[in-house]
Short mmCIF file of C-alpha atoms in Angstrom, two decimals:
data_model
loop_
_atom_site.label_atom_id
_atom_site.label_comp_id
_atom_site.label_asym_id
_atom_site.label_seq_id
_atom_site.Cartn_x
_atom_site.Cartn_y
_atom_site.Cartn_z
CA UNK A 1 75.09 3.26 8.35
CA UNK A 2 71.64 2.95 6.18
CA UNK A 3 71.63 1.61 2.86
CA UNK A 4 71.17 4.13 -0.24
CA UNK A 5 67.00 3.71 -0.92
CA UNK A 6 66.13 2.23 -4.02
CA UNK A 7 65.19 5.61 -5.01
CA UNK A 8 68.40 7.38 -4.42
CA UNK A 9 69.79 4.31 -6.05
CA UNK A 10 67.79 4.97 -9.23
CA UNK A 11 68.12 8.49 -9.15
CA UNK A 12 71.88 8.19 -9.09
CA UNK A 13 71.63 5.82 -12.14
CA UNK A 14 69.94 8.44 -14.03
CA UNK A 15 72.22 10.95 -13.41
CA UNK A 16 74.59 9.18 -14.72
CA UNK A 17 72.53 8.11 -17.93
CA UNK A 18 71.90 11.71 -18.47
CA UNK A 19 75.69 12.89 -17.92
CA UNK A 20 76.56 9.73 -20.51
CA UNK A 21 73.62 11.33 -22.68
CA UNK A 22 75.49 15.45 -22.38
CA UNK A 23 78.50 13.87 -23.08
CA UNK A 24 77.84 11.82 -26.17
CA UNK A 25 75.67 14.66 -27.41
CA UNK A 26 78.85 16.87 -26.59
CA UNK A 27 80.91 14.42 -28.73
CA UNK A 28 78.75 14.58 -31.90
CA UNK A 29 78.74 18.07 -31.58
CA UNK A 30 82.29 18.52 -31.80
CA UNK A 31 83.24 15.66 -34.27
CA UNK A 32 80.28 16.90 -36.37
CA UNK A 33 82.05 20.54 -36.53
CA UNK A 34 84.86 19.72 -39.07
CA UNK A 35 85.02 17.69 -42.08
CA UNK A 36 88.67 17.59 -42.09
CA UNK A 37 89.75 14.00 -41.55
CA UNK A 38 92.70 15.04 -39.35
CA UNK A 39 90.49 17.08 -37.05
CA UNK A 40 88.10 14.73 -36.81
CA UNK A 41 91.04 11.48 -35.37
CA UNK A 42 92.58 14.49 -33.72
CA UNK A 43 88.90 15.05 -31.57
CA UNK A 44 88.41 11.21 -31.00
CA UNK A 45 90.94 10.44 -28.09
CA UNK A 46 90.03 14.00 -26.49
CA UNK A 47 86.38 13.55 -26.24
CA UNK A 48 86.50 9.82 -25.57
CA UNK A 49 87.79 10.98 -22.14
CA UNK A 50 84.22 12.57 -21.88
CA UNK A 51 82.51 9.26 -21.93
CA UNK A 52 85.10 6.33 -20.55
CA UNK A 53 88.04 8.01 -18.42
CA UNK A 54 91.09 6.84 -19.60
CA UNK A 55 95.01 6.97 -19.42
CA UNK A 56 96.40 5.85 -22.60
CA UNK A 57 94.76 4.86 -25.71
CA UNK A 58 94.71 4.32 -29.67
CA UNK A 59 92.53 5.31 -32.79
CA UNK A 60 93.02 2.17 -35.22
CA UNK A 61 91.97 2.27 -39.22
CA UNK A 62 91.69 -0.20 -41.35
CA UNK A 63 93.83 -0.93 -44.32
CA UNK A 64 93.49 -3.98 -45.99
CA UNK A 65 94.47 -6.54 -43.60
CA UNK A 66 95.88 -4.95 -40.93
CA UNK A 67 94.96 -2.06 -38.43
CA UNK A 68 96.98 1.22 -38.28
CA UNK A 69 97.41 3.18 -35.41
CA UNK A 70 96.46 6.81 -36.76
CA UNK A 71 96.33 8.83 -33.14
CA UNK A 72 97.81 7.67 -29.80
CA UNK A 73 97.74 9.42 -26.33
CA UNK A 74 99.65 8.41 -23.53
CA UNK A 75 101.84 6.72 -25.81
CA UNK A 76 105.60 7.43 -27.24
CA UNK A 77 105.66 9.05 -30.59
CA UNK A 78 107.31 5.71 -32.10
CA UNK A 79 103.64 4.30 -31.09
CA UNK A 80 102.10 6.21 -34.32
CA UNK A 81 101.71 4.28 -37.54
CA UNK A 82 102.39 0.70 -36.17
CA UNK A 83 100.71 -1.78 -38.20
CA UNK A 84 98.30 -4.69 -36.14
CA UNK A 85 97.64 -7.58 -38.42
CA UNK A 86 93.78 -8.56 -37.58
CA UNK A 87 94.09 -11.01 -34.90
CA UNK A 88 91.40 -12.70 -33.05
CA UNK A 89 90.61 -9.79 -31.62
CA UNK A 90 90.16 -7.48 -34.31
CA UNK A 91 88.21 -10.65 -36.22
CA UNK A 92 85.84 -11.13 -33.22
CA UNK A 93 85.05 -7.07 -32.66
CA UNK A 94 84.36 -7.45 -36.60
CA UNK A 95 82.23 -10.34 -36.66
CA UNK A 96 80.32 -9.61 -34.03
CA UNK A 97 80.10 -5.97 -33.57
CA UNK A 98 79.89 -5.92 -29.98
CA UNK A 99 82.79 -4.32 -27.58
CA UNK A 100 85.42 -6.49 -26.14
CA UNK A 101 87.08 -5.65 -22.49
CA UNK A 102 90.10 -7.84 -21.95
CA UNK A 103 90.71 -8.14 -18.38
CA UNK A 104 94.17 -9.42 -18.52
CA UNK A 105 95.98 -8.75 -21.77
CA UNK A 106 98.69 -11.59 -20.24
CA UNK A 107 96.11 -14.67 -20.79
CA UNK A 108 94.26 -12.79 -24.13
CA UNK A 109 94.60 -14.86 -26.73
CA UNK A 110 95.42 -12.81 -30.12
CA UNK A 111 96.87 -9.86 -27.60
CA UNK A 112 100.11 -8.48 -29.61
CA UNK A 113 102.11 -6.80 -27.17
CA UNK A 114 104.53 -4.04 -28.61
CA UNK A 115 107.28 -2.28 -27.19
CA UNK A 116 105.39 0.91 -26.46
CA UNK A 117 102.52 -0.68 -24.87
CA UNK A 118 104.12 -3.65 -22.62
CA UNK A 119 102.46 -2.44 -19.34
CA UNK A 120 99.56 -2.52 -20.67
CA UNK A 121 96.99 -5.11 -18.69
CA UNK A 122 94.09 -4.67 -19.68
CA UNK A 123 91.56 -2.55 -22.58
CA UNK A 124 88.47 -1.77 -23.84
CA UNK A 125 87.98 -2.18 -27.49
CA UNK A 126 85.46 -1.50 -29.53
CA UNK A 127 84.75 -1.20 -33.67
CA UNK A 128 84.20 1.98 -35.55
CA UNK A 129 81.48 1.56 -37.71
CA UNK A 130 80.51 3.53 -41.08
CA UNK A 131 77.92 2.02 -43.80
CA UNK A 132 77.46 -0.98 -42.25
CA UNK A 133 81.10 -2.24 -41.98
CA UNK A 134 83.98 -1.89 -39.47
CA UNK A 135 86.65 1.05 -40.61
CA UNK A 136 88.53 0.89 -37.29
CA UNK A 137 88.87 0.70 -33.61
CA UNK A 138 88.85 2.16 -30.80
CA UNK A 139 91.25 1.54 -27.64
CA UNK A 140 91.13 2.56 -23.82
CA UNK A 141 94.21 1.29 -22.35
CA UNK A 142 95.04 0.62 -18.71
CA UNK A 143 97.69 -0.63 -16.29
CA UNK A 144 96.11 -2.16 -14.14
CA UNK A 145 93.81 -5.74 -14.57
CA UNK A 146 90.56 -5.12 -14.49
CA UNK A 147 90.51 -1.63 -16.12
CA UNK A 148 87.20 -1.21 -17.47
CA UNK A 149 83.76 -2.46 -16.97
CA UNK A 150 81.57 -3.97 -20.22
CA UNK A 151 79.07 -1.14 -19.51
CA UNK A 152 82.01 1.73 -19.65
CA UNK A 153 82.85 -0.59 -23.23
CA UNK A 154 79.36 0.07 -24.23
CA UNK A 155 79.56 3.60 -23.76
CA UNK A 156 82.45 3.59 -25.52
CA UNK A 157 80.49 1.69 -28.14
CA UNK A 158 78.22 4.53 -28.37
CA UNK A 159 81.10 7.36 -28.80
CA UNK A 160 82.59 4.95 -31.56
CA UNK A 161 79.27 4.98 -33.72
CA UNK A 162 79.53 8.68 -33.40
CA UNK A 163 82.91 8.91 -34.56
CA UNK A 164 82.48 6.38 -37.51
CA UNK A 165 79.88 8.67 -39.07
CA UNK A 166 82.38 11.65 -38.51
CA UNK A 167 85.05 9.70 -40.28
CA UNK A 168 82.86 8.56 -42.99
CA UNK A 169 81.57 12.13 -43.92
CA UNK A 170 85.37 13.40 -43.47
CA UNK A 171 86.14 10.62 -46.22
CA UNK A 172 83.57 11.49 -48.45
CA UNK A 173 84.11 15.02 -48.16
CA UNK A 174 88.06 14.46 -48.90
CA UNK A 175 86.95 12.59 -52.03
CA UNK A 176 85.04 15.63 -53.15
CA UNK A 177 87.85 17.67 -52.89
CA UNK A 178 90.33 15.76 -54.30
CA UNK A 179 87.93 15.66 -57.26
CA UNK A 180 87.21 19.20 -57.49
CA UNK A 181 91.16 19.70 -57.07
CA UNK A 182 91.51 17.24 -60.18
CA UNK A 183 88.60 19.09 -61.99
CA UNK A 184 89.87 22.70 -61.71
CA UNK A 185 93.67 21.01 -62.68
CA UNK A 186 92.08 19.45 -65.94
CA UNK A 187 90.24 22.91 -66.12
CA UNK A 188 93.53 24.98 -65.81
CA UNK A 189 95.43 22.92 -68.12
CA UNK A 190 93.06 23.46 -70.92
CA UNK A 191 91.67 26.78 -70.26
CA UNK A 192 93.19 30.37 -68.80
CA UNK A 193 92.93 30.64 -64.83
CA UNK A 194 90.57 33.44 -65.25
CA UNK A 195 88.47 32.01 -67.49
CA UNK A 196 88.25 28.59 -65.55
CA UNK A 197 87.67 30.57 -62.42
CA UNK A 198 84.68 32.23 -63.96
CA UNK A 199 83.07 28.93 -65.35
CA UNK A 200 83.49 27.31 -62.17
CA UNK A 201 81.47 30.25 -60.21
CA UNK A 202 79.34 30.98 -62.75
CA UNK A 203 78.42 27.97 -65.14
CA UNK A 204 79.26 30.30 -68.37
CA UNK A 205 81.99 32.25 -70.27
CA UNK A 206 80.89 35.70 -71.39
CA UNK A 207 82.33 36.41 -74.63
CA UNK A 208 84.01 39.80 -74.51
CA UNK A 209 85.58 42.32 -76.76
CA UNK A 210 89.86 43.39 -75.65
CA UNK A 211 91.39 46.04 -76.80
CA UNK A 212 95.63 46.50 -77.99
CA UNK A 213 95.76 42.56 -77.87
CA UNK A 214 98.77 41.12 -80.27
CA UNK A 215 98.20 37.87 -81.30
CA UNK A 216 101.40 35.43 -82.40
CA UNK A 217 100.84 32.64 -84.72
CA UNK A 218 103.94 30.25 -85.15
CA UNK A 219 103.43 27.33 -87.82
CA UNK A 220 106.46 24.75 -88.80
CA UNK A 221 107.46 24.85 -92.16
CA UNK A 222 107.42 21.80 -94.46
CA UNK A 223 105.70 19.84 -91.50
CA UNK A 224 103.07 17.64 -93.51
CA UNK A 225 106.10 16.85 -96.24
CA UNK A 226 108.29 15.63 -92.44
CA UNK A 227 104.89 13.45 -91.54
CA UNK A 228 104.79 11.69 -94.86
CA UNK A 229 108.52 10.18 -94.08
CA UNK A 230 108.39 9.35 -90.62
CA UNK A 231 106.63 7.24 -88.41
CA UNK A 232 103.55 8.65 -86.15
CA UNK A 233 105.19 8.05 -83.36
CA UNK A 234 108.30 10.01 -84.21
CA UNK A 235 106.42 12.98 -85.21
CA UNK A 236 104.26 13.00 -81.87
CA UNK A 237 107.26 12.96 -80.03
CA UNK A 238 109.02 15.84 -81.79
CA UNK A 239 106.28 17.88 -81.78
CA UNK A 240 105.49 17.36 -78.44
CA UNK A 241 108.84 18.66 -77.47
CA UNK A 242 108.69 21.92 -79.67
CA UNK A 243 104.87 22.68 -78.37
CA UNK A 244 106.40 21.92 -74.78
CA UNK A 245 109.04 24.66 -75.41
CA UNK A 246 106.66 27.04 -77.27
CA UNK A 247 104.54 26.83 -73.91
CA UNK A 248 107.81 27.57 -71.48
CA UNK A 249 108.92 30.66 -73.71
CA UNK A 250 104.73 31.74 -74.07
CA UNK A 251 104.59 32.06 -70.54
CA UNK A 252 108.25 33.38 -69.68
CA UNK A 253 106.96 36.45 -71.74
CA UNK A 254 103.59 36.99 -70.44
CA UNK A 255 101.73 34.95 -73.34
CA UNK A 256 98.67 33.09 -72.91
CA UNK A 257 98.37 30.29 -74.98
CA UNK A 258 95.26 30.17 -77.13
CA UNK A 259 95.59 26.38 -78.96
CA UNK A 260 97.65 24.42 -80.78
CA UNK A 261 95.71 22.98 -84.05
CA UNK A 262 98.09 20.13 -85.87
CA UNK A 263 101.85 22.26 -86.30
CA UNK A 264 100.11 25.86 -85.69
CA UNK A 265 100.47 27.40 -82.42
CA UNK A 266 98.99 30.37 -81.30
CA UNK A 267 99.17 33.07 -78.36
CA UNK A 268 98.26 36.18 -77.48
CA UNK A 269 99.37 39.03 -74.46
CA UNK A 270 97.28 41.66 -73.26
CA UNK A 271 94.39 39.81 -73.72
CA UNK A 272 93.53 38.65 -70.03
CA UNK A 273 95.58 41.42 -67.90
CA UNK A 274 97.01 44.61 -69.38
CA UNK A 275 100.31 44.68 -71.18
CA UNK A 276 102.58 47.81 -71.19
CA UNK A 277 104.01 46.82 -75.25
CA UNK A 278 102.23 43.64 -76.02
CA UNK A 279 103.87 43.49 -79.12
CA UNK A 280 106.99 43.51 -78.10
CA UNK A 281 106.52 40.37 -75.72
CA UNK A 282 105.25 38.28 -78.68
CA UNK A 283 108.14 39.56 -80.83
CA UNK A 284 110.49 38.42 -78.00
CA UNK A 285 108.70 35.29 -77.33
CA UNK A 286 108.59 34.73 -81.36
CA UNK A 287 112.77 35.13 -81.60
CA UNK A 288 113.02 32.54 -78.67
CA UNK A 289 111.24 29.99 -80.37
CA UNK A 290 113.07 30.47 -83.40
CA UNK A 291 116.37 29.51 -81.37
CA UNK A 292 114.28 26.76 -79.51
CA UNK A 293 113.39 25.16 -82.97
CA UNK A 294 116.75 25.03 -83.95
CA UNK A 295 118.09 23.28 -80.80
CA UNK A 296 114.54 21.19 -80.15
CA UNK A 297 114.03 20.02 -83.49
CA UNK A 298 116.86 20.87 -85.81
CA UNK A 299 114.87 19.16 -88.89
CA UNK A 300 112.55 21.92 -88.76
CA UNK A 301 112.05 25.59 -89.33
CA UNK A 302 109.09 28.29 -87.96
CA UNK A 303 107.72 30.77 -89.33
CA UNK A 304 105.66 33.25 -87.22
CA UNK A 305 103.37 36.47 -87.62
CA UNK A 306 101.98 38.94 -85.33
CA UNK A 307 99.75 41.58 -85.39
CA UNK A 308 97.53 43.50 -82.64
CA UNK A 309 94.63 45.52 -82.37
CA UNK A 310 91.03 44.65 -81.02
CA UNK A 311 89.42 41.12 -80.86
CA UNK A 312 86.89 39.46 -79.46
CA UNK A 313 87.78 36.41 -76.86
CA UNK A 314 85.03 33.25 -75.18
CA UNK A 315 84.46 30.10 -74.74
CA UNK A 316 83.07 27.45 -77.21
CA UNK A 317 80.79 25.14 -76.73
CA UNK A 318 79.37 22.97 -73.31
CA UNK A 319 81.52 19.78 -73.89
CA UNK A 320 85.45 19.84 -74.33
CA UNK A 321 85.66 23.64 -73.97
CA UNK A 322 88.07 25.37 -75.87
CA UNK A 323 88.76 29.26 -75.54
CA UNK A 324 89.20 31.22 -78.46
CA UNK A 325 89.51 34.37 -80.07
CA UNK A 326 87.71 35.74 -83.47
CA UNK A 327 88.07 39.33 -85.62
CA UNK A 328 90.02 40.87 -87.96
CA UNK A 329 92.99 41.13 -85.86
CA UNK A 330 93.51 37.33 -85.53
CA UNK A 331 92.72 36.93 -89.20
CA UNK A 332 95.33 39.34 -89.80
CA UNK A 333 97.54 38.08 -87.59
CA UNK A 334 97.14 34.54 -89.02
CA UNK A 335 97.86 35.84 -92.86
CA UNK A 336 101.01 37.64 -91.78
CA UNK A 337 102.32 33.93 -90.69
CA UNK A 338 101.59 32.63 -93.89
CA UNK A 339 103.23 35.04 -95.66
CA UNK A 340 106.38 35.30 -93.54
CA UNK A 341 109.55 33.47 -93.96
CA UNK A 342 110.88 30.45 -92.47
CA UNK A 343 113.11 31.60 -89.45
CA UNK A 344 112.36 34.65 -88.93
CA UNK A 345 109.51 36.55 -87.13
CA UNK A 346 107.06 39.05 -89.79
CA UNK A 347 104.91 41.85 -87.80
CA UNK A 348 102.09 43.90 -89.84
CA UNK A 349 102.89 47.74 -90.18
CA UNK A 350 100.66 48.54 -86.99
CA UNK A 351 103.12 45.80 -85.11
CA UNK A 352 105.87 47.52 -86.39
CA UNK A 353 105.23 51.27 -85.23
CA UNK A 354 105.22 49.56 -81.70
CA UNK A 355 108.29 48.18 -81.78
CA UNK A 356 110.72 49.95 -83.91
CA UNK A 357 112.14 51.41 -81.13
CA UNK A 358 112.98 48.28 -79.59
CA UNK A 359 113.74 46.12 -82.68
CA UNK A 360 116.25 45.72 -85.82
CA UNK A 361 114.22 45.28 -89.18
CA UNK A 362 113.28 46.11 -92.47
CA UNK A 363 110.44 46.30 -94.47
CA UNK A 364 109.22 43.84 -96.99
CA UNK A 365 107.27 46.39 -99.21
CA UNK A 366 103.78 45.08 -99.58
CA UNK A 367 102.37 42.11 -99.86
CA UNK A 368 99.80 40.72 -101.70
CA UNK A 369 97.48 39.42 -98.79
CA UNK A 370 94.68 36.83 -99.24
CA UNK A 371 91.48 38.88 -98.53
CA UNK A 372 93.09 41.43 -97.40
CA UNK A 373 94.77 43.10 -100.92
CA UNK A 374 98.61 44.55 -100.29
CA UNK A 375 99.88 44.90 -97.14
CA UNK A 376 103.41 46.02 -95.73
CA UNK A 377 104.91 43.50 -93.41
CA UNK A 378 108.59 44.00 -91.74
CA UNK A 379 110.56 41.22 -90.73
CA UNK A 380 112.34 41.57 -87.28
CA UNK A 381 116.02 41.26 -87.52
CA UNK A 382 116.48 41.15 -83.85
CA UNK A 383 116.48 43.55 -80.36
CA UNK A 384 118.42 46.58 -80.28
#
């Protein structure tokens, strides 16, 4: 039988070059397609079949000083998450950046053999590489001695380079996330969900007027005289735990916290979504936290106001944003506080017509309101 011609030889050679070429370009196609990390070691051992043919084989990263196997095929389950320390072999594919076959695992020096992989005779390894350092590794397992040729490890070589900048951009685009997950927590905790959603798409809060809004101010009584006897520390604490309480019982009742500035606490309903009797939630929501102070913080009383009508609500300032609210009905709302009485919750006469039906009261006749001349306040006895 003739010989193959040195052409047919060459040709063959290029076909193969240029199914090695499809194939990687197939490969950074795919792990290119998803920036989930999870996706991206899922797709490693399924394309690597495009380039090297294999049986079994690993996806190793990095941690510290040891190797962790992250994805395994052909393996038991038991073979995920086993921990290499980095043996010769690990040290040399690091040092020197160039694939290693082993064509007998038996006689390998630094070889750890492992329950799961004990047949295993002989590998390709190779490094994955991001930014200029090794993250990982790569390994094509086989039976038999002999397994793998250093060209098919070069190949492999190839893939891994492919794969490291897929896991690199995976990483970095995990760490984005987890920041903007961090940011929009931060941006929750100190401002409404609405209101953070809107700064986050748009850069800006537009200030806005709302309609039948009842605001609830609730201020401790005799709190700076409590602050001159006790330590800093003791005070921080205690009102810590009231605030903490006056948040649970805000939003139990559909309240939105507004701020807290020293002992004062304030909250509104019906200012973001619409609320059937708004001031009936914040009279609810006040009675609560006149029980909570006296089982929270026994040393103190509260005294709280509401009031409702139309206000104006935004955002203030570019740095350490605070939302807030501004008109005549918070003003009112505030001096109807400061006139009340210690333990016991004071509406305004427009409060009142809302929630007589509801509520057990009496008036206080007028009273003589700081800017405001006389006005009649009721104090809320309890629910019917």
């Amino acid at each position: 039988m003739a010989e193959p011609s040195r052409s047919s030889k060459g040709e063959d050679r290029g076909d193969e070059q240029r199914l090695i070429a499809e194939a990687l370009a197939d490969v950074s196609a795919a792990l290119s397609s998803t920036l989930e990390l999870e996706s991206v070691l899922d797709l490693i051992l399924d394309r690597a079949a495009r380039v090297v043919p294999y049986v079994s084989g690993t996806v190793l990263l990095v941690e510290g000083d040891h190797a962790m196997v992250m994805r395994a095929r052909g393996y038991p389950d038991s073979m995920l998450a086993v921990r290499f320390p980095l043996t010769n072999l690990f040290r040399r594919l690091i040092e020197t950046g160039e694939p290693v076959v082993v064509q007998d695992t038996r006689v390998e020096p630094g070889w750890i053999v492992t329950d799961e992989a004990r047949d295993v005779l002989s590998a390709a390894v190779v490094g994955i590489h991001a930014d200029g350092q090794v993250i990982g590794f790569i390994s094509l397992d086989s039976v038999e001695t002999g397994g793998f040729t250093l060209a098919q490890a070069h190949q492999l070589q190839a893939f891994a380079d492919h794969a490291g900048s897929a896991i690199r951009n995976a990483r970095l685009y995990e760490s984005s996330q987890a920041e903007r997950r961090e940011t929009d927590r931060l941006l929750r905790a100190i401002l409404p969900d609405q209101i953070a959603k809107e700064l986050r798409t748009s850069g800006r809060v537009r200030a806005r007027r709302h309609e039948d809004v009842a605001v609830l101010f609730a201020d401790i009584v005799g709190f700076t005289e409590y602050c001159d006897t006790h330590d800093p520390e003791e005070v921080l604490e205690a009102l810590t735990r009231i605030t903490l309480r006056f948040e649970e019982i805000s939003e139990g009742h559909g309240l939105e916290k507004i701020k807290t500035i020293g002992d004062s606490f304030m909250a509104a309903t019906g200012l973001l979504s619409p609320m059937l009797n708004p001031d009936l939630q914040c009279v609810k929501a006040g009675l609560d936290m006149i029980d909570a102070c006296r089982e929270t913080t026994p040393m103190w009383s509260v005294r709280l106001g509401i009031h409702s009508g139309d206000l104006i609500a935004g955002l203030l300032g570019s740095r350490k944003f605070l939302f807030d609210v501004w008109g005549d009905t918070v003003n009112t709302a505030s001096r109807v506080e400061s006139n009340g009485v210690p333990n016991a919750v004071s509406v305004s006469r427009t409060s009142w017509n809302r929630i007589s039906h509801a509520c057990r009261g009496q008036s206080r006749g007028m009273v003589a309101v700081k800017g405001k001349g006389e006005m009649e306040m009721f104090l809320v006895e309890g629910l019917k």
